[in-house]
PDB file of C-alpha atoms in Angstrom:
ATOM      1  CA  MET A 185      32.723 -48.928  66.054  1.00 50.00           C
ATOM      2  CA  GLY A 186      29.584 -51.011  65.499  1.00 45.00           C
ATOM      3  CA  ASP A 187      28.863 -54.536  66.680  1.00 43.00           C
ATOM      4  CA  SER A 188      26.478 -56.716  64.728  1.00 41.00           C
ATOM      5  CA  SER A 189      27.695 -60.045  66.072  1.00 39.00           C
ATOM      6  CA  ASN A 190      24.581 -60.659  68.163  1.00 40.00           C
ATOM      7  CA  ASN A 191      22.139 -60.309  65.274  1.00 52.00           C
ATOM      8  CA  SER A 192      21.698 -62.277  62.083  1.00 76.00           C
ATOM      9  CA  GLU A 193      22.113 -60.403  58.840  1.00 72.00           C
ATOM     10  CA  ALA A 194      18.496 -61.202  57.938  1.00 73.00           C
ATOM     11  CA  ALA A 195      17.174 -59.790  61.232  1.00 76.00           C
ATOM     12  CA  GLY A 196      19.356 -56.728  60.720  1.00 70.00           C
ATOM     13  CA  TYR A 197      18.008 -56.328  57.215  1.00 70.00           C
ATOM     14  CA  LYS A 198      14.424 -56.621  58.463  1.00 71.00           C
ATOM     15  CA  GLU A 199      15.056 -53.801  60.921  1.00 70.00           C
ATOM     16  CA  ALA A 200      16.973 -51.711  58.389  1.00 62.00           C
ATOM     17  CA  SER A 201      14.338 -52.088  55.688  1.00 65.00           C
ATOM     18  CA  ARG A 202      11.886 -50.097  57.770  1.00 64.00           C
ATOM     19  CA  SER A 203      13.665 -47.010  56.464  1.00 60.00           C
ATOM     20  CA  ALA A 204      14.191 -46.614  52.716  1.00 59.00           C
ATOM     21  CA  GLN A 205      12.933 -49.967  51.475  1.00 69.00           C
ATOM     22  CA  LYS A 206       9.619 -50.038  53.330  1.00 79.00           C
ATOM     23  CA  VAL A 207       8.794 -46.318  53.324  1.00 82.00           C
ATOM     24  CA  ASP A 208       9.556 -45.810  49.652  1.00 86.00           C
ATOM     25  CA  GLY A 209       8.153 -49.195  48.710  1.00 91.00           C
ATOM     26  CA  GLU A 210       4.764 -48.450  50.265  1.00 93.00           C
ATOM     27  CA  ASP A 211       4.715 -45.052  48.586  1.00 93.00           C
ATOM     28  CA  PHE A 212       5.492 -46.717  45.235  1.00 95.00           C
ATOM     29  CA  ILE A 213       2.718 -49.261  45.751  1.00 97.00           C
ATOM     30  CA  GLN A 214       0.166 -46.608  46.673  1.00 96.00           C
ATOM     31  CA  THR A 215       0.979 -44.133  43.910  1.00 96.00           C
ATOM     32  CA  ASP A 216       2.113 -46.242  40.950  1.00 97.00           C
ATOM     33  CA  VAL A 217       1.566 -49.984  41.451  1.00 97.00           C
ATOM     34  CA  ARG A 218      -2.021 -49.784  42.746  1.00 97.00           C
ATOM     35  CA  PRO A 219      -2.899 -53.489  42.946  1.00 98.00           C
ATOM     36  CA  LYS A 220      -6.516 -54.578  42.858  1.00 98.00           C
ATOM     37  CA  ALA A 221      -8.433 -57.087  44.936  1.00 98.00           C
ATOM     38  CA  GLY A 222      -7.897 -60.568  43.532  1.00 98.00           C
ATOM     39  CA  ASP A 223      -4.564 -59.845  41.852  1.00 98.00           C
ATOM     40  CA  VAL A 224      -1.895 -62.530  41.795  1.00 98.00           C
ATOM     41  CA  ILE A 225       1.466 -60.860  42.465  1.00 98.00           C
ATOM     42  CA  LEU A 226       5.087 -61.975  42.394  1.00 98.00           C
ATOM     43  CA  ASP A 227       7.376 -59.933  44.656  1.00 98.00           C
ATOM     44  CA  LEU A 228      10.781 -60.427  43.090  1.00 98.00           C
ATOM     45  CA  GLY A 229      13.606 -59.811  45.572  1.00 96.00           C
ATOM     46  CA  CYS A 230      11.234 -59.668  48.532  1.00 95.00           C
ATOM     47  CA  GLY A 231      13.875 -59.687  51.292  1.00 92.00           C
ATOM     48  CA  THR A 232      12.190 -60.369  54.643  1.00 92.00           C
ATOM     49  CA  GLY A 233       8.738 -59.815  53.206  1.00 94.00           C
ATOM     50  CA  GLU A 234       7.419 -56.567  54.678  1.00 94.00           C
ATOM     51  CA  LEU A 235       6.184 -55.243  51.327  1.00 96.00           C
ATOM     52  CA  SER A 236       4.926 -58.687  50.323  1.00 97.00           C
ATOM     53  CA  ALA A 237       2.699 -58.599  53.399  1.00 97.00           C
ATOM     54  CA  TYR A 238       1.440 -55.137  52.474  1.00 97.00           C
ATOM     55  CA  LEU A 239       0.619 -56.318  48.955  1.00 98.00           C
ATOM     56  CA  ALA A 240      -1.178 -59.376  50.361  1.00 98.00           C
ATOM     57  CA  GLU A 241      -3.346 -57.074  52.464  1.00 98.00           C
ATOM     58  CA  LEU A 242      -4.239 -54.966  49.423  1.00 98.00           C
ATOM     59  CA  VAL A 243      -5.181 -57.887  47.120  1.00 98.00           C
ATOM     60  CA  GLY A 244      -7.363 -59.420  49.821  1.00 98.00           C
ATOM     61  CA  PRO A 245      -8.227 -63.065  50.476  1.00 97.00           C
ATOM     62  CA  GLU A 246      -9.226 -63.646  46.858  1.00 97.00           C
ATOM     63  CA  GLY A 247      -5.740 -62.573  45.723  1.00 98.00           C
ATOM     64  CA  LYS A 248      -2.327 -64.101  46.271  1.00 98.00           C
ATOM     65  CA  VAL A 249       1.247 -62.900  46.722  1.00 98.00           C
ATOM     66  CA  ILE A 250       4.401 -64.979  46.302  1.00 98.00           C
ATOM     67  CA  GLY A 251       7.641 -63.512  47.620  1.00 98.00           C
ATOM     68  CA  VAL A 252      10.911 -64.731  46.083  1.00 98.00           C
ATOM     69  CA  ASP A 253      14.457 -63.969  47.196  1.00 97.00           C
ATOM     70  CA  PRO A 254      17.811 -65.721  46.688  1.00 95.00           C
ATOM     71  CA  ASP A 255      18.815 -65.144  50.323  1.00 93.00           C
ATOM     72  CA  LYS A 256      17.824 -68.294  52.199  1.00 94.00           C
ATOM     73  CA  GLU A 257      18.060 -66.680  55.639  1.00 92.00           C
ATOM     74  CA  ARG A 258      15.824 -63.749  54.675  1.00 93.00           C
ATOM     75  CA  ILE A 259      13.223 -66.092  53.181  1.00 96.00           C
ATOM     76  CA  GLN A 260      13.286 -68.244  56.312  1.00 95.00           C
ATOM     77  CA  LEU A 261      12.742 -65.201  58.509  1.00 94.00           C
ATOM     78  CA  ALA A 262       9.853 -64.069  56.283  1.00 95.00           C
ATOM     79  CA  MET A 263       8.246 -67.499  56.602  1.00 96.00           C
ATOM     80  CA  GLU A 264       8.609 -67.451  60.379  1.00 94.00           C
ATOM     81  CA  THR A 265       7.313 -63.935  61.000  1.00 94.00           C
ATOM     82  CA  LEU A 266       4.549 -63.730  58.387  1.00 96.00           C
ATOM     83  CA  SER A 267       3.160 -67.283  58.375  1.00 95.00           C
ATOM     84  CA  GLN A 268      -0.216 -66.077  59.687  1.00 97.00           C
ATOM     85  CA  ILE A 269      -1.031 -64.360  56.389  1.00 98.00           C
ATOM     86  CA  GLU A 270      -2.958 -66.974  54.436  1.00 97.00           C
ATOM     87  CA  ASN A 271      -2.667 -65.467  50.950  1.00 98.00           C
ATOM     88  CA  LEU A 272       1.101 -64.979  51.218  1.00 98.00           C
ATOM     89  CA  SER A 273       3.889 -67.499  50.614  1.00 98.00           C
ATOM     90  CA  PHE A 274       7.657 -67.322  50.266  1.00 98.00           C
ATOM     91  CA  VAL A 275      10.087 -69.284  48.111  1.00 98.00           C
ATOM     92  CA  GLU A 276      13.851 -69.196  47.802  1.00 97.00           C
ATOM     93  CA  GLY A 277      14.552 -68.306  44.185  1.00 97.00           C
ATOM     94  CA  SER A 278      15.696 -65.658  41.746  1.00 96.00           C
ATOM     95  CA  ALA A 279      14.719 -63.780  38.591  1.00 96.00           C
ATOM     96  CA  SER A 280      15.688 -66.853  36.581  1.00 95.00           C
ATOM     97  CA  SER A 281      14.022 -69.388  38.888  1.00 96.00           C
ATOM     98  CA  PHE A 282      10.685 -68.599  40.519  1.00 97.00           C
ATOM     99  CA  PRO A 283       7.252 -70.253  40.818  1.00 97.00           C
ATOM    100  CA  GLY A 284       5.196 -69.832  37.682  1.00 97.00           C
ATOM    101  CA  ILE A 285       8.066 -68.771  35.456  1.00 97.00           C
ATOM    102  CA  GLY A 286       6.839 -68.746  31.862  1.00 97.00           C
ATOM    103  CA  SER A 287       3.282 -69.587  32.949  1.00 96.00           C
ATOM    104  CA  GLY A 288       1.488 -66.349  32.097  1.00 97.00           C
ATOM    105  CA  SER A 289      -0.199 -66.490  35.510  1.00 97.00           C
ATOM    106  CA  TYR A 290       0.643 -63.191  37.254  1.00 98.00           C
ATOM    107  CA  ASN A 291      -1.247 -59.911  37.194  1.00 98.00           C
ATOM    108  CA  ILE A 292       1.728 -57.979  38.593  1.00 98.00           C
ATOM    109  CA  ILE A 293       5.425 -58.633  39.015  1.00 98.00           C
ATOM    110  CA  PHE A 294       6.701 -56.211  41.621  1.00 98.00           C
ATOM    111  CA  SER A 295      10.270 -55.456  42.662  1.00 97.00           C
ATOM    112  CA  ASN A 296      11.528 -52.844  45.105  1.00 94.00           C
ATOM    113  CA  PHE A 297      15.246 -52.003  45.157  1.00 92.00           C
ATOM    114  CA  ALA A 298      16.318 -55.387  43.810  1.00 94.00           C
ATOM    115  CA  LEU A 299      16.842 -54.944  40.046  1.00 96.00           C
ATOM    116  CA  HIS A 300      20.261 -53.367  40.619  1.00 94.00           C
ATOM    117  CA  TRP A 301      21.462 -56.672  42.134  1.00 94.00           C
ATOM    118  CA  MET A 302      20.324 -58.772  39.162  1.00 96.00           C
ATOM    119  CA  THR A 303      22.623 -59.872  36.338  1.00 94.00           C
ATOM    120  CA  ASN A 304      21.590 -60.517  32.719  1.00 96.00           C
ATOM    121  CA  LYS A 305      18.732 -58.049  32.812  1.00 98.00           C
ATOM    122  CA  GLN A 306      17.461 -58.876  29.325  1.00 98.00           C
ATOM    123  CA  GLU A 307      16.787 -62.413  30.521  1.00 97.00           C
ATOM    124  CA  VAL A 308      15.079 -60.989  33.614  1.00 98.00           C
ATOM    125  CA  PHE A 309      12.664 -58.940  31.500  1.00 98.00           C
ATOM    126  CA  ASN A 310      12.054 -61.823  29.096  1.00 98.00           C
ATOM    127  CA  ASN A 311      11.203 -64.131  32.002  1.00 98.00           C
ATOM    128  CA  MET A 312       8.813 -61.588  33.461  1.00 98.00           C
ATOM    129  CA  PHE A 313       7.052 -61.022  30.139  1.00 98.00           C
ATOM    130  CA  GLU A 314       6.427 -64.758  29.710  1.00 98.00           C
ATOM    131  CA  SER A 315       5.178 -65.054  33.316  1.00 98.00           C
ATOM    132  CA  LEU A 316       2.537 -62.311  33.162  1.00 98.00           C
ATOM    133  CA  LYS A 317      -1.035 -62.594  31.998  1.00 98.00           C
ATOM    134  CA  THR A 318      -1.933 -60.513  28.957  1.00 98.00           C
ATOM    135  CA  GLY A 319      -2.659 -57.065  30.361  1.00 98.00           C
ATOM    136  CA  GLY A 320      -0.455 -57.721  33.359  1.00 98.00           C
ATOM    137  CA  LYS A 321       2.262 -55.314  34.423  1.00 98.00           C
ATOM    138  CA  ILE A 322       5.690 -55.037  35.970  1.00 98.00           C
ATOM    139  CA  ALA A 323       6.340 -52.445  38.664  1.00 98.00           C
ATOM    140  CA  PHE A 324       9.984 -51.826  39.496  1.00 97.00           C
ATOM    141  CA  GLN A 325      11.746 -49.321  41.710  1.00 95.00           C
ATOM    142  CA  TYR A 326      15.518 -49.512  41.351  1.00 95.00           C
ATOM    143  CA  ALA A 327      18.838 -47.717  41.716  1.00 92.00           C
ATOM    144  CA  PHE A 328      20.654 -46.774  38.512  1.00 94.00           C
ATOM    145  CA  CYS A 329      23.869 -45.982  40.399  1.00 92.00           C
ATOM    146  CA  ILE A 330      25.267 -46.504  43.885  1.00 92.00           C
ATOM    147  CA  PRO A 331      24.012 -43.538  45.952  1.00 88.00           C
ATOM    148  CA  PRO A 332      26.909 -41.297  47.046  1.00 89.00           C
ATOM    149  CA  PHE A 333      26.241 -41.734  50.770  1.00 89.00           C
ATOM    150  CA  MET A 334      26.606 -45.500  50.301  1.00 92.00           C
ATOM    151  CA  PHE A 335      29.594 -45.411  47.949  1.00 94.00           C
ATOM    152  CA  ASN A 336      31.415 -42.977  50.243  1.00 94.00           C
ATOM    153  CA  ALA A 337      30.662 -45.167  53.259  1.00 96.00           C
ATOM    154  CA  TYR A 338      32.274 -48.158  51.599  1.00 97.00           C
ATOM    155  CA  LYS A 339      35.277 -46.145  50.429  1.00 97.00           C
ATOM    156  CA  GLU A 340      35.890 -44.195  53.645  1.00 97.00           C
ATOM    157  CA  MET A 341      34.855 -46.665  56.338  1.00 98.00           C
ATOM    158  CA  ASN A 342      35.471 -50.087  54.736  1.00 98.00           C
ATOM    159  CA  PRO A 343      38.245 -49.598  52.151  1.00 98.00           C
ATOM    160  CA  GLU A 344      39.295 -53.231  52.608  1.00 98.00           C
ATOM    161  CA  ASN A 345      35.905 -54.401  51.333  1.00 98.00           C
ATOM    162  CA  ALA A 346      34.823 -51.481  49.132  1.00 98.00           C
ATOM    163  CA  GLU A 347      35.718 -53.009  45.777  1.00 97.00           C
ATOM    164  CA  ARG A 348      34.050 -56.305  46.610  1.00 97.00           C
ATOM    165  CA  ILE A 349      30.876 -54.553  47.788  1.00 97.00           C
ATOM    166  CA  CYS A 350      30.674 -52.322  44.714  1.00 97.00           C
ATOM    167  CA  GLN A 351      31.115 -55.291  42.394  1.00 96.00           C
ATOM    168  CA  LYS A 352      27.910 -56.776  43.804  1.00 95.00           C
ATOM    169  CA  PHE A 353      25.921 -53.890  42.374  1.00 95.00           C
ATOM    170  CA  GLN A 354      24.690 -54.381  38.809  1.00 96.00           C
ATOM    171  CA  CYS A 355      23.423 -50.850  38.237  1.00 96.00           C
ATOM    172  CA  GLU A 356      22.565 -49.733  34.721  1.00 96.00           C
ATOM    173  CA  SER A 357      21.197 -46.481  33.331  1.00 96.00           C
ATOM    174  CA  LYS A 358      17.496 -45.764  33.025  1.00 97.00           C
ATOM    175  CA  SER A 359      17.779 -45.755  29.221  1.00 98.00           C
ATOM    176  CA  LYS A 360      19.330 -49.234  29.205  1.00 98.00           C
ATOM    177  CA  ILE A 361      16.670 -50.591  31.549  1.00 98.00           C
ATOM    178  CA  ASP A 362      13.956 -49.112  29.336  1.00 98.00           C
ATOM    179  CA  ASN A 363      15.542 -50.764  26.300  1.00 98.00           C
ATOM    180  CA  TYR A 364      15.615 -54.177  27.988  1.00 98.00           C
ATOM    181  CA  CYS A 365      11.969 -53.696  28.891  1.00 98.00           C
ATOM    182  CA  LYS A 366      10.888 -52.737  25.352  1.00 98.00           C
ATOM    183  CA  SER A 367      12.963 -55.512  23.796  1.00 98.00           C
ATOM    184  CA  ALA A 368      11.090 -58.062  25.889  1.00 98.00           C
ATOM    185  CA  GLY A 369       7.803 -56.788  24.431  1.00 98.00           C
ATOM    186  CA  PHE A 370       6.536 -54.489  27.181  1.00 98.00           C
ATOM    187  CA  ARG A 371       4.741 -51.194  26.668  1.00 98.00           C
ATOM    188  CA  ILE A 372       6.175 -48.670  29.107  1.00 98.00           C
ATOM    189  CA  THR A 373       3.633 -46.298  30.630  1.00 98.00           C
ATOM    190  CA  LYS A 374       5.859 -44.731  33.298  1.00 98.00           C
ATOM    191  CA  SER A 375       9.634 -44.488  33.597  1.00 98.00           C
ATOM    192  CA  PHE A 376      10.994 -41.647  35.661  1.00 96.00           C
ATOM    193  CA  GLU A 377      13.482 -40.597  38.300  1.00 92.00           C
ATOM    194  CA  ASN A 378      12.282 -40.121  41.851  1.00 88.00           C
ATOM    195  CA  TYR A 379      13.680 -39.236  45.280  1.00 81.00           C
ATOM    196  CA  CYS A 380      13.836 -41.635  48.211  1.00 78.00           C
ATOM    197  CA  LYS A 381      11.844 -40.409  51.185  1.00 70.00           C
ATOM    198  CA  GLY A 382      12.868 -42.820  53.910  1.00 60.00           C
ATOM    199  CA  VAL A 383      16.657 -42.754  54.240  1.00 73.00           C
ATOM    200  CA  VAL A 384      16.806 -41.340  57.767  1.00 79.00           C
ATOM    201  CA  PHE A 385      18.954 -42.716  60.579  1.00 84.00           C
ATOM    202  CA  GLY A 386      18.467 -41.888  64.231  1.00 82.00           C
ATOM    203  CA  ASN A 387      22.100 -42.417  65.152  1.00 89.00           C
ATOM    204  CA  VAL A 388      25.453 -43.610  63.830  1.00 93.00           C
ATOM    205  CA  ASP A 389      24.993 -47.190  65.048  1.00 90.00           C
ATOM    206  CA  ARG A 390      21.815 -47.524  62.984  1.00 87.00           C
ATOM    207  CA  LEU A 391      23.610 -46.137  59.943  1.00 91.00           C
ATOM    208  CA  LEU A 392      26.422 -48.676  60.298  1.00 93.00           C
ATOM    209  CA  LYS A 393      23.997 -51.545  60.850  1.00 89.00           C
ATOM    210  CA  TRP A 394      22.076 -50.499  57.747  1.00 88.00           C
ATOM    211  CA  HIS A 395      25.253 -50.652  55.638  1.00 92.00           C
ATOM    212  CA  TRP A 396      26.112 -54.035  57.157  1.00 92.00           C
ATOM    213  CA  SER A 397      22.720 -55.624  56.584  1.00 88.00           C
ATOM    214  CA  THR A 398      22.012 -54.193  53.122  1.00 87.00           C
ATOM    215  CA  THR A 399      25.338 -55.536  51.800  1.00 91.00           C
ATOM    216  CA  HIS A 400      24.648 -59.068  53.064  1.00 87.00           C
ATOM    217  CA  GLY A 401      27.238 -58.541  55.778  1.00 90.00           C
ATOM    218  CA  LEU A 402      30.072 -57.474  53.465  1.00 94.00           C
ATOM    219  CA  PHE A 403      30.305 -54.051  55.104  1.00 96.00           C
ATOM    220  CA  ASP A 404      32.123 -54.769  58.366  1.00 96.00           C
ATOM    221  CA  PRO A 405      31.370 -52.336  61.219  1.00 95.00           C
ATOM    222  CA  SER A 406      34.348 -53.650  63.173  1.00 96.00           C
ATOM    223  CA  LEU A 407      36.653 -52.025  60.596  1.00 97.00           C
ATOM    224  CA  VAL A 408      35.152 -48.584  61.209  1.00 98.00           C
ATOM    225  CA  THR A 409      37.677 -46.727  63.330  1.00 97.00           C
ATOM    226  CA  GLU A 410      36.854 -43.375  64.910  1.00 97.00           C
ATOM    227  CA  GLU A 411      39.109 -41.662  62.377  1.00 97.00           C
ATOM    228  CA  ARG A 412      37.358 -43.320  59.439  1.00 98.00           C
ATOM    229  CA  LEU A 413      33.946 -42.546  60.876  1.00 97.00           C
ATOM    230  CA  GLN A 414      34.662 -38.855  61.412  1.00 96.00           C
ATOM    231  CA  ARG A 415      36.158 -38.515  57.928  1.00 96.00           C
ATOM    232  CA  TYR A 416      32.970 -39.952  56.455  1.00 95.00           C
ATOM    233  CA  LEU A 417      30.627 -37.917  58.636  1.00 95.00           C
ATOM    234  CA  ALA A 418      32.398 -34.640  57.825  1.00 93.00           C
ATOM    235  CA  ALA A 419      30.471 -34.441  54.529  1.00 89.00           C
ATOM    236  CA  TYR A 420      27.170 -34.730  56.389  1.00 88.00           C
ATOM    237  CA  ARG A 421      27.494 -31.940  58.914  1.00 89.00           C
ATOM    238  CA  ARG A 422      25.419 -28.808  58.639  1.00 87.00           C
ATOM    239  CA  ASN A 423      26.961 -25.334  58.630  1.00 88.00           C
ATOM    240  CA  ASP A 424      26.579 -25.136  62.404  1.00 91.00           C
ATOM    241  CA  GLY A 425      28.508 -28.397  62.825  1.00 87.00           C
ATOM    242  CA  THR A 426      25.568 -30.577  63.803  1.00 89.00           C
ATOM    243  CA  LEU A 427      25.367 -34.022  62.247  1.00 90.00           C
ATOM    244  CA  CYS A 428      22.649 -34.719  59.671  1.00 86.00           C
ATOM    245  CA  LEU A 429      21.782 -38.375  59.134  1.00 87.00           C
ATOM    246  CA  ASP A 430      18.603 -37.441  57.263  1.00 81.00           C
ATOM    247  CA  PHE A 431      19.802 -37.888  53.699  1.00 77.00           C
ATOM    248  CA  ARG A 432      16.593 -36.383  52.348  1.00 70.00           C
ATOM    249  CA  GLU A 433      18.287 -33.020  52.882  1.00 59.00           C
ATOM    250  CA  LYS A 434      20.693 -33.920  50.067  1.00 64.00           C
ATOM    251  CA  GLU A 435      18.568 -34.648  46.994  1.00 57.00           C
ATOM    252  CA  ASP A 436      21.578 -35.627  44.892  1.00 62.00           C
ATOM    253  CA  GLU A 437      22.089 -38.561  47.266  1.00 61.00           C
ATOM    254  CA  LEU A 438      18.774 -40.219  46.620  1.00 67.00           C
ATOM    255  CA  HIS A 439      17.906 -40.503  42.928  1.00 80.00           C
ATOM    256  CA  VAL A 440      16.160 -43.767  42.017  1.00 89.00           C
ATOM    257  CA  CYS A 441      13.984 -44.854  39.092  1.00 95.00           C
ATOM    258  CA  ARG A 442      10.434 -46.154  38.861  1.00 97.00           C
ATOM    259  CA  LEU A 443       9.177 -48.245  35.979  1.00 98.00           C
ATOM    260  CA  ILE A 444       5.653 -49.386  35.104  1.00 98.00           C
ATOM    261  CA  ALA A 445       5.155 -51.436  31.931  1.00 98.00           C
ATOM    262  CA  PHE A 446       2.395 -53.668  30.541  1.00 98.00           C
ATOM    263  CA  LYS A 447       2.226 -56.887  28.569  1.00 98.00           C
ATOM    264  CA  GLN A 448      -0.223 -56.221  25.749  1.00 93.00           C
TER     265      GLN A 448
END
């Protein structure tokens, strides 16, 4: 059904992230993260850097933001498109390898929809604790399970790849994440479930491209036959038969968690 052959996965991700990742990320930053002018921030799992750029704007010229992501192509695209922002830099890395690890130099370590891709989460929290200044904080928004509209898409439209895609997710419960956080030495001030506000797709092609780009290309739109597509979409039709690709209408689809914790 879909054709993504003319676009890189990173460019597709950049476009796709304007929905859930960017909308909900900016809301998280405004309501819970609330960086201050002069803050030094690590954006862990920054993707193509849209939220890193927003953070850089908020901390001002006296602050600094470093975006880190293990995807080389996404980091390269971030460097190319956001190079004009002087207090923002990007580095290929991970939660176990990033600039300033163990240095106690950051005011905030921020991560938006990336924790559920990370393995060995206790090590992740330990690394963050050692990399923050005293009084610094972590601010994470993450998925504790694969949202049903995503899981069903893999199962119904890409059964050949569904198991492989699902194995990439490293989701764990809110209680486990809180325990990792406390064990590392953090004091949790907020840990709660929230609803995504930005998962809205204008048409089917955008929905398929979003699944393709957010799975690093593992979801293959070329495998989506008309029969598979209609079977998947049947669950997302209103009573009058019209198609609803605004998943905000189904609150059970969009549970995520937010976590704010401080290094004392």
